[in-house]
GROMACS .gro file of C-alpha atoms in nm:
model
  399
    1MET     CA    1  -1.619  -1.498  -1.549
    2THR     CA    2  -1.980  -1.416  -1.634
    3TYR     CA    3  -2.276  -1.400  -1.443
    4PRO     CA    4  -2.540  -1.714  -1.403
    5ASP     CA    5  -2.853  -1.712  -1.614
    6VAL     CA    6  -2.725  -1.420  -1.809
    7PRO     CA    7  -2.758  -1.502  -2.209
    8ILE     CA    8  -2.447  -1.408  -2.416
    9SER     CA    9  -2.459  -1.438  -2.779
   10PRO     CA   10  -2.156  -1.543  -2.954
   11ASN     CA   11  -2.091  -1.185  -3.109
   12SER     CA   12  -2.151  -0.992  -2.799
   13THR     CA   13  -1.912  -0.902  -2.510
   14PRO     CA   14  -1.970  -0.969  -2.149
   15GLU     CA   15  -1.989  -0.604  -2.074
   16THR     CA   16  -2.243  -0.529  -2.320
   17SER     CA   17  -2.459  -0.817  -2.256
   18LEU     CA   18  -2.540  -0.768  -1.873
   19PRO     CA   19  -2.906  -0.650  -1.834
   20PHE     CA   20  -2.877  -0.324  -1.670
   21PRO     CA   21  -3.162  -0.235  -1.424
   22SER     CA   22  -3.375   0.072  -1.456
   23LEU     CA   23  -3.310   0.283  -1.167
   24GLU     CA   24  -3.593   0.513  -1.028
   25GLY     CA   25  -3.673   0.711  -0.723
   26GLU     CA   26  -3.440   0.708  -0.410
   27THR     CA   27  -3.224   0.429  -0.596
   28LEU     CA   28  -3.152   0.662  -0.891
   29LEU     CA   29  -3.087   0.945  -0.649
   30ALA     CA   30  -2.840   0.743  -0.464
   31TYR     CA   31  -2.671   0.622  -0.801
   32ASN     CA   32  -2.621   0.968  -0.928
   33THR     CA   33  -2.480   1.063  -0.585
   34LEU     CA   34  -2.209   0.811  -0.618
   35VAL     CA   35  -2.139   0.907  -0.951
   36SER     CA   36  -2.098   1.282  -0.886
   37THR     CA   37  -1.919   1.205  -0.560
   38LEU     CA   38  -1.657   0.994  -0.754
   39TYR     CA   39  -1.572   1.237  -1.004
   40ARG     CA   40  -1.570   1.527  -0.753
   41CYS     CA   41  -1.254   1.332  -0.592
   42LEU     CA   42  -1.080   1.434  -0.873
   43HIS     CA   43  -1.087   1.820  -0.749
   44ASP     CA   44  -1.095   1.738  -0.372
   45ASN     CA   45  -0.767   1.682  -0.159
   46ALA     CA   46  -0.905   1.366   0.013
   47GLY     CA   47  -0.831   1.114  -0.262
   48PHE     CA   48  -1.102   0.846  -0.297
   49GLN     CA   49  -1.249   0.891   0.062
   50PRO     CA   50  -1.544   1.083  -0.027
   51PHE     CA   51  -1.644   0.802  -0.278
   52PHE     CA   52  -1.577   0.512  -0.060
   53ASP     CA   53  -1.793   0.676   0.222
   54SER     CA   54  -2.085   0.705  -0.031
   55PHE     CA   55  -2.024   0.343  -0.165
   56GLN     CA   56  -2.007   0.216   0.187
   57GLN     CA   57  -2.341   0.370   0.317
   58HIS     CA   58  -2.508   0.269  -0.031
   59PHE     CA   59  -2.410  -0.095  -0.066
   60LYS     CA   60  -2.353  -0.147   0.325
   61ALA     CA   61  -1.997  -0.230   0.253
   62LEU     CA   62  -1.784  -0.343   0.552
   63GLN     CA   63  -1.419  -0.258   0.409
   64GLY     CA   64  -1.232  -0.256   0.083
   65GLY     CA   65  -1.060   0.001  -0.156
   66ILE     CA   66  -0.889   0.044  -0.502
   67LEU     CA   67  -0.559  -0.165  -0.495
   68GLY     CA   68  -0.289  -0.164  -0.733
   69LEU     CA   69  -0.102  -0.501  -0.779
   70SER     CA   70   0.194  -0.632  -0.940
   71THR     CA   71   0.147  -0.954  -1.134
   72ASN     CA   72   0.434  -1.184  -1.040
   73PRO     CA   73   0.424  -1.240  -0.746
   74GLN     CA   74   0.073  -1.069  -0.653
   75ARG     CA   75   0.183  -0.782  -0.427
   76MET     CA   76   0.006  -0.493  -0.336
   77VAL     CA   77   0.232  -0.195  -0.453
   78TYR     CA   78  -0.028   0.113  -0.394
   79GLY     CA   79  -0.373   0.173  -0.309
   80TRP     CA   80  -0.652   0.359  -0.129
   81THR     CA   81  -0.848   0.175   0.134
   82PHE     CA   82  -1.140   0.202   0.379
   83GLY     CA   83  -1.281   0.023   0.670
   84TYR     CA   84  -0.982  -0.161   0.794
   85PRO     CA   85  -0.844  -0.144   1.132
   86GLU     CA   86  -0.546   0.073   1.221
   87GLY     CA   87  -0.235  -0.129   1.125
   88PHE     CA   88  -0.371  -0.371   0.915
   89GLU     CA   89  -0.281  -0.235   0.573
   90GLU     CA   90   0.099  -0.243   0.686
   91TRP     CA   91   0.051  -0.594   0.801
   92TYR     CA   92  -0.121  -0.728   0.494
   93ILE     CA   93   0.151  -0.548   0.248
   94ASN     CA   94   0.420  -0.715   0.466
   95SER     CA   95   0.241  -1.055   0.480
   96ASP     CA   96   0.236  -1.309   0.168
   97LEU     CA   97  -0.149  -1.310   0.198
   98PRO     CA   98  -0.188  -1.094  -0.128
   99GLU     CA   99  -0.015  -1.353  -0.326
  100ARG     CA  100  -0.299  -1.611  -0.207
  101ASP     CA  101  -0.596  -1.398  -0.143
  102GLU     CA  102  -0.903  -1.571  -0.324
  103ALA     CA  103  -1.068  -1.249  -0.375
  104LEU     CA  104  -0.788  -1.034  -0.555
  105THR     CA  105  -0.705  -1.359  -0.752
  106ARG     CA  106  -1.076  -1.395  -0.854
  107TYR     CA  107  -1.115  -1.028  -0.968
  108VAL     CA  108  -0.782  -0.992  -1.144
  109GLN     CA  109  -0.913  -1.286  -1.366
  110LEU     CA  110  -1.241  -1.062  -1.457
  111PRO     CA  111  -1.295  -0.882  -1.776
  112PRO     CA  112  -1.227  -0.533  -1.732
  113ARG     CA  113  -1.514  -0.346  -1.568
  114GLN     CA  114  -1.726  -0.629  -1.464
  115PHE     CA  115  -1.839  -0.668  -1.111
  116ASP     CA  116  -1.860  -1.022  -0.940
  117SER     CA  117  -1.912  -1.128  -0.605
  118PHE     CA  118  -1.857  -1.458  -0.400
  119LEU     CA  119  -2.205  -1.556  -0.349
  120ARG     CA  120  -2.401  -1.384  -0.611
  121GLY     CA  121  -2.697  -1.342  -0.374
  122ASP     CA  122  -2.706  -1.722  -0.299
  123THR     CA  123  -2.813  -1.732   0.074
  124SER     CA  124  -2.769  -2.108   0.102
  125ARG     CA  125  -2.399  -2.075   0.150
  126THR     CA  126  -2.158  -1.840   0.301
  127ILE     CA  127  -1.829  -1.707   0.198
  128LEU     CA  128  -1.639  -1.913   0.456
  129ASP     CA  129  -1.747  -2.209   0.237
  130ILE     CA  130  -1.528  -2.075  -0.041
  131LEU     CA  131  -1.204  -1.896   0.113
  132GLY     CA  132  -0.893  -2.069   0.200
  133PRO     CA  133  -0.769  -2.112   0.581
  134LYS     CA  134  -0.602  -1.791   0.619
  135SER     CA  135  -0.837  -1.573   0.439
  136ARG     CA  136  -1.114  -1.761   0.599
  137ALA     CA  137  -0.994  -1.682   0.944
  138TRP     CA  138  -0.982  -1.321   0.874
  139ALA     CA  139  -1.310  -1.332   0.732
  140GLU     CA  140  -1.443  -1.507   1.056
  141GLN     CA  141  -1.287  -1.251   1.259
  142VAL     CA  142  -1.459  -0.939   1.088
  143GLY     CA  143  -1.783  -1.111   1.036
  144MET     CA  144  -1.744  -1.098   0.664
  145GLY     CA  145  -2.043  -1.229   0.486
  146ASP     CA  146  -1.958  -1.156   0.120
  147SER     CA  147  -1.686  -0.991  -0.114
  148ALA     CA  148  -1.766  -0.792  -0.458
  149GLY     CA  149  -1.488  -0.661  -0.689
  150MET     CA  150  -1.403  -0.584  -1.033
  151LEU     CA  151  -1.083  -0.549  -1.231
  152VAL     CA  152  -1.030  -0.183  -1.318
  153THR     CA  153  -0.764  -0.191  -1.560
  154ARG     CA  154  -0.433  -0.355  -1.642
  155LYS     CA  155  -0.143  -0.127  -1.718
  156SER     CA  156   0.248  -0.175  -1.725
  157GLY     CA  157   0.245  -0.511  -1.541
  158THR     CA  158   0.011  -0.359  -1.270
  159ASN     CA  159  -0.365  -0.511  -1.213
  160VAL     CA  160  -0.577  -0.243  -1.066
  161VAL     CA  161  -0.864  -0.374  -0.862
  162PHE     CA  162  -1.170  -0.246  -0.684
  163MET     CA  163  -1.310  -0.454  -0.407
  164ALA     CA  164  -1.558  -0.423  -0.110
  165ASN     CA  165  -1.629  -0.678   0.175
  166ARG     CA  166  -1.977  -0.694   0.337
  167HIS     CA  167  -2.079  -0.783   0.696
  168LYS     CA  168  -2.281  -1.092   0.728
  169GLU     CA  169  -2.545  -0.907   0.908
  170PHE     CA  170  -2.649  -0.759   0.579
  171GLY     CA  171  -2.630  -1.082   0.381
  172PRO     CA  172  -2.476  -1.158   0.031
  173TYR     CA  173  -2.461  -0.858  -0.224
  174SER     CA  174  -2.782  -0.922  -0.429
  175ALA     CA  175  -2.810  -0.952  -0.795
  176ASP     CA  176  -2.967  -0.599  -0.819
  177GLU     CA  177  -2.680  -0.439  -0.610
  178LEU     CA  178  -2.430  -0.632  -0.842
  179LEU     CA  179  -2.593  -0.470  -1.138
  180GLN     CA  180  -2.595  -0.139  -1.000
  181MET     CA  181  -2.200  -0.163  -0.921
  182ASN     CA  182  -2.194  -0.250  -1.296
  183LEU     CA  183  -2.334   0.060  -1.397
  184LEU     CA  184  -2.086   0.234  -1.150
  185ALA     CA  185  -1.796   0.022  -1.334
  186PRO     CA  186  -1.706   0.265  -1.613
  187HIS     CA  187  -1.709   0.547  -1.384
  188ILE     CA  188  -1.474   0.388  -1.165
  189GLU     CA  189  -1.244   0.296  -1.448
  190ASN     CA  190  -1.254   0.662  -1.583
  191ALA     CA  191  -1.186   0.820  -1.232
  192VAL     CA  192  -0.893   0.578  -1.150
  193ALA     CA  193  -0.753   0.644  -1.479
  194LEU     CA  194  -0.784   1.031  -1.467
  195HIS     CA  195  -0.600   1.023  -1.112
  196MET     CA  196  -0.330   0.802  -1.257
  197LYS     CA  197  -0.292   1.071  -1.525
  198LEU     CA  198  -0.258   1.324  -1.251
  199TYR     CA  199   0.005   1.131  -1.066
  200GLU     CA  200   0.203   1.082  -1.372
  201THR     CA  201   0.206   1.425  -1.511
  202ARG     CA  202   0.250   1.623  -1.148
  203SER     CA  203   0.539   1.384  -1.073
  204ASP     CA  204   0.731   1.541  -1.370
  205ASN     CA  205   0.814   1.853  -1.205
  206GLN     CA  206   1.164   2.024  -1.307
  207SER     CA  207   1.132   2.271  -1.018
  208LEU     CA  208   1.133   1.982  -0.785
  209ALA     CA  209   1.448   1.827  -0.963
  210MET     CA  210   1.605   2.171  -0.920
  211ALA     CA  211   1.526   2.188  -0.572
  212LEU     CA  212   1.640   1.844  -0.476
  213ASN     CA  213   1.976   1.914  -0.612
  214HIS     CA  214   2.045   2.191  -0.386
  215VAL     CA  215   2.014   1.943  -0.095
  216LYS     CA  216   2.355   1.759  -0.079
  217LYS     CA  217   2.241   1.430   0.089
  218PRO     CA  218   2.092   1.147  -0.152
  219ILE     CA  219   1.724   1.181  -0.187
  220ILE     CA  220   1.454   1.013  -0.409
  221VAL     CA  221   1.102   1.077  -0.439
  222PHE     CA  222   0.839   0.821  -0.511
  223ASN     CA  223   0.501   0.936  -0.674
  224ALA     CA  224   0.169   0.794  -0.514
  225LEU     CA  225   0.198   0.501  -0.769
  226GLY     CA  226   0.533   0.371  -0.627
  227ASN     CA  227   0.743   0.486  -0.905
  228ILE     CA  228   1.052   0.709  -0.900
  229ALA     CA  229   0.928   1.080  -0.965
  230GLN     CA  230   1.261   1.236  -0.895
  231VAL     CA  231   1.646   1.146  -0.803
  232ASN     CA  232   1.902   1.423  -0.702
  233ASP     CA  233   2.245   1.418  -0.818
  234ALA     CA  234   2.361   1.301  -0.467
  235ALA     CA  235   2.152   0.976  -0.461
  236LEU     CA  236   2.262   0.920  -0.838
  237THR     CA  237   2.640   0.938  -0.721
  238LEU     CA  238   2.568   0.710  -0.427
  239LEU     CA  239   2.381   0.436  -0.653
  240ASP     CA  240   2.646   0.452  -0.909
  241LYS     CA  241   2.899   0.365  -0.685
  242SER     CA  242   2.696   0.105  -0.504
  243LYS     CA  243   2.729  -0.282  -0.527
  244GLY     CA  244   2.364  -0.377  -0.412
  245LEU     CA  245   2.117  -0.074  -0.499
  246SER     CA  246   2.013   0.046  -0.846
  247ILE     CA  247   1.728   0.203  -1.042
  248SER     CA  248   1.545  -0.017  -1.286
  249GLY     CA  249   1.290   0.039  -1.537
  250ASN     CA  250   1.226   0.324  -1.820
  251PRO     CA  251   1.270   0.679  -1.739
  252ILE     CA  252   1.059   0.746  -2.038
  253SER     CA  253   0.752   0.550  -1.949
  254GLY     CA  254   0.807   0.661  -1.567
  255ASN     CA  255   0.803   0.327  -1.431
  256GLN     CA  256   1.146   0.371  -1.259
  257GLN     CA  257   1.188   0.184  -0.939
  258LEU     CA  258   1.467   0.151  -0.666
  259GLN     CA  259   1.603  -0.221  -0.637
  260SER     CA  260   1.852  -0.433  -0.489
  261ALA     CA  261   2.082  -0.710  -0.609
  262ASP     CA  262   1.909  -0.913  -0.349
  263SER     CA  263   1.554  -0.994  -0.417
  264ARG     CA  264   1.441  -1.042  -0.051
  265ILE     CA  265   1.569  -0.656  -0.006
  266THR     CA  266   1.381  -0.536  -0.327
  267ARG     CA  267   1.071  -0.696  -0.185
  268LYS     CA  268   1.131  -0.520   0.173
  269LEU     CA  269   1.174  -0.182  -0.011
  270GLN     CA  270   0.879  -0.223  -0.227
  271ASP     CA  271   0.673  -0.315   0.095
  272ALA     CA  272   0.800  -0.023   0.269
  273ILE     CA  273   0.719   0.202  -0.020
  274THR     CA  274   0.380   0.090  -0.038
  275THR     CA  275   0.317   0.133   0.335
  276CYS     CA  276   0.427   0.468   0.317
  277ILE     CA  277   0.191   0.554   0.037
  278VAL     CA  278  -0.108   0.385   0.236
  279HIS     CA  279   0.017   0.595   0.533
  280SER     CA  280   0.019   0.934   0.301
  281HIS     CA  281  -0.348   0.858   0.209
  282LYS     CA  282  -0.451   0.847   0.575
  283GLY     CA  283  -0.251   1.164   0.694
  284LEU     CA  284   0.013   0.942   0.893
  285LEU     CA  285   0.387   1.053   0.903
  286SER     CA  286   0.494   0.703   1.029
  287PRO     CA  287   0.855   0.634   0.865
  288GLN     CA  288   1.000   0.292   0.766
  289THR     CA  289   1.373   0.190   0.720
  290VAL     CA  290   1.516  -0.073   0.492
  291PHE     CA  291   1.852  -0.172   0.524
  292ALA     CA  292   2.058  -0.305   0.210
  293ILE     CA  293   2.370  -0.468   0.344
  294SER     CA  294   2.606  -0.608   0.040
  295ARG     CA  295   2.987  -0.699   0.040
  296GLY     CA  296   3.097  -0.460   0.314
  297GLU     CA  297   2.865  -0.191   0.199
  298ARG     CA  298   2.543  -0.089   0.417
  299ILE     CA  299   2.283   0.150   0.307
  300ALA     CA  300   1.972   0.263   0.511
  301VAL     CA  301   1.681   0.392   0.301
  302CYS     CA  302   1.473   0.591   0.540
  303LEU     CA  303   1.111   0.659   0.397
  304THR     CA  304   0.887   0.891   0.507
  305PRO     CA  305   0.513   0.966   0.375
  306LEU     CA  306   0.468   1.280   0.181
  307ILE     CA  307   0.133   1.438   0.252
  308ALA     CA  308   0.041   1.732  -0.005
  309GLU     CA  309  -0.276   1.941   0.001
  310SER     CA  310  -0.392   1.742  -0.311
  311ALA     CA  311  -0.399   1.373  -0.264
  312GLU     CA  312  -0.252   1.339  -0.632
  313ASN     CA  313   0.068   1.505  -0.509
  314ASN     CA  314   0.110   1.244  -0.207
  315GLY     CA  315   0.409   1.018  -0.229
  316VAL     CA  316   0.716   0.902  -0.035
  317LEU     CA  317   1.057   1.074   0.054
  318ALA     CA  318   1.329   0.838   0.060
  319GLU     CA  319   1.677   0.954   0.227
  320LEU     CA  320   1.961   0.733   0.139
  321PHE     CA  321   2.240   0.682   0.389
  322GLY     CA  322   2.572   0.496   0.347
  323PHE     CA  323   2.763   0.333   0.617
  324ASP     CA  324   3.106   0.192   0.606
  325ALA     CA  325   3.042  -0.153   0.745
  326SER     CA  326   3.399  -0.184   0.861
  327LEU     CA  327   3.372   0.110   1.124
  328ASP     CA  328   3.243   0.067   1.449
  329PRO     CA  329   2.942   0.305   1.523
  330ASP     CA  330   3.001   0.593   1.740
  331LEU     CA  331   2.859   0.481   2.088
  332PRO     CA  332   2.930   0.802   2.272
  333ARG     CA  333   2.739   1.003   2.050
  334LEU     CA  334   2.464   0.775   2.067
  335GLN     CA  335   2.440   0.796   2.448
  336ARG     CA  336   2.466   1.169   2.396
  337LEU     CA  337   2.194   1.213   2.155
  338PHE     CA  338   1.951   0.957   2.285
  339GLN     CA  339   2.002   0.988   2.671
  340CYS     CA  340   2.087   0.622   2.689
  341THR     CA  341   2.340   0.384   2.908
  342PRO     CA  342   2.625   0.218   2.740
  343ALA     CA  343   2.432  -0.101   2.690
  344GLU     CA  344   2.135   0.062   2.561
  345ALA     CA  345   2.356   0.247   2.296
  346ALA     CA  346   2.512  -0.074   2.184
  347VAL     CA  347   2.156  -0.220   2.107
  348ALA     CA  348   2.080   0.105   1.935
  349ALA     CA  349   2.370   0.067   1.725
  350ASP     CA  350   2.251  -0.280   1.630
  351LEU     CA  351   1.921  -0.126   1.531
  352THR     CA  352   2.110   0.086   1.298
  353GLU     CA  353   2.228  -0.222   1.124
  354GLY     CA  354   1.874  -0.374   1.060
  355LEU     CA  355   1.880  -0.629   1.348
  356SER     CA  356   1.592  -0.740   1.508
  357ALA     CA  357   1.560  -0.796   1.893
  358THR     CA  358   1.613  -1.175   1.840
  359GLU     CA  359   1.917  -1.098   1.642
  360ILE     CA  360   2.061  -0.874   1.887
  361ALA     CA  361   1.976  -1.098   2.172
  362ASP     CA  362   2.205  -1.369   1.990
  363ARG     CA  363   2.483  -1.155   1.887
  364LYS     CA  364   2.521  -1.000   2.237
  365GLN     CA  365   2.447  -1.332   2.415
  366ILE     CA  366   2.161  -1.151   2.621
  367SER     CA  367   1.803  -1.304   2.670
  368ILE     CA  368   1.540  -1.171   2.418
  369HIS     CA  369   1.353  -1.015   2.725
  370THR     CA  370   1.676  -0.798   2.804
  371ALA     CA  371   1.714  -0.697   2.428
  372ARG     CA  372   1.347  -0.595   2.416
  373GLN     CA  373   1.380  -0.416   2.766
  374HIS     CA  374   1.670  -0.220   2.619
  375ILE     CA  375   1.444  -0.099   2.326
  376LYS     CA  376   1.160  -0.013   2.517
  377ASN     CA  377   1.395   0.212   2.751
  378LEU     CA  378   1.530   0.390   2.428
  379LEU     CA  379   1.147   0.444   2.319
  380ALA     CA  380   1.050   0.571   2.668
  381LYS     CA  381   1.361   0.798   2.701
  382ASN     CA  382   1.306   0.965   2.376
  383GLY     CA  383   0.922   0.979   2.342
  384TYR     CA  384   0.873   0.774   2.033
  385ARG     CA  385   0.574   0.506   2.008
  386LYS     CA  386   0.709   0.264   1.763
  387GLN     CA  387   1.040   0.128   1.692
  388THR     CA  388   1.022   0.201   1.312
  389GLU     CA  389   1.031   0.576   1.444
  390LEU     CA  390   1.354   0.535   1.662
  391VAL     CA  391   1.528   0.331   1.389
  392SER     CA  392   1.483   0.623   1.144
  393LYS     CA  393   1.605   0.875   1.399
  394LEU     CA  394   1.912   0.651   1.495
  395VAL     CA  395   2.013   0.625   1.135
  396ARG     CA  396   1.965   1.002   1.068
  397ALA     CA  397   2.184   1.060   1.401
  398LEU     CA  398   2.475   0.834   1.281
  399GLY     CA  399   2.432   0.894   0.903
   0.00000   0.00000   0.00000
């Protein structure tokens, strides 16, 4: 995709043919600040947030980020974001919207290091004229006026995209602003590539592997790109015996991932890992739990964000708990540990099998209201705000 009214000779590339502006005065100073802030992110412990803050102020951006996307289907597998309301990223990751997101689809089709926007300075239209129903509903809700983005790089089946939405009160991105973004484009590519190199090299930590092997329970550590950094011996033993869970990918290239024989569970695992990665960049320790159930085997994968002093060391800790699906849960133990009634303990046991409130109501032949009330009671009695926190503690208690 190229910009309108920009002549491109047959022997040139879009990247070298774009007419870059001559920056002067305050604009030049602001641009230099953006570049220096971007590269300073490689040394600070805040990830890309300082650069996002400067970019947001300079270009009057509403929200956006740097997103790593799988290619088939198009799913978010890691990322750094800014400007979104609390809980949005988790909802987005676990929805099917990334597969139909017009902005992401547009940007991954661009040549690398070339910014484009939906409106390209055209004030006669709005972005709502271009977006599909679901994206349009979100755009209307947040007051989006335009969106700009670029394909940062393609690597190992992953597209890395930078995108920045803008509020309608500031109008569409101008041609001059897009050209300024294109001056930034190679610097963004360099910074992202250097960040990824840090993630890949720092995850190759033999002392971490030795430390994990002193822990007798199965543990896997994922790096901030969603790939397996280390697996201890206990986890390898469990996975070797498992009928449903395994490790895929090449250990040499560093692209190993945890997968299930059931593609739906694999997707849930990846979404939960991605959610934890996003939470790690925001300093949130909210856990996720995914249940892999196959032929009498039930494995609970409890995922916790890892927050390090340096952002490149962020990641996800996965604890694997194997259950014999033929054995009944220890309800008296649940009653003692979680200060609950027999009925609440029975619901708690169902939660450790990965059942939702609706599924629990169906199994026990009770109303959905009653099932939800039992869950609310368990949360209140034990001081948890979210059901994900409760489920994680229940699994650890029985595992």
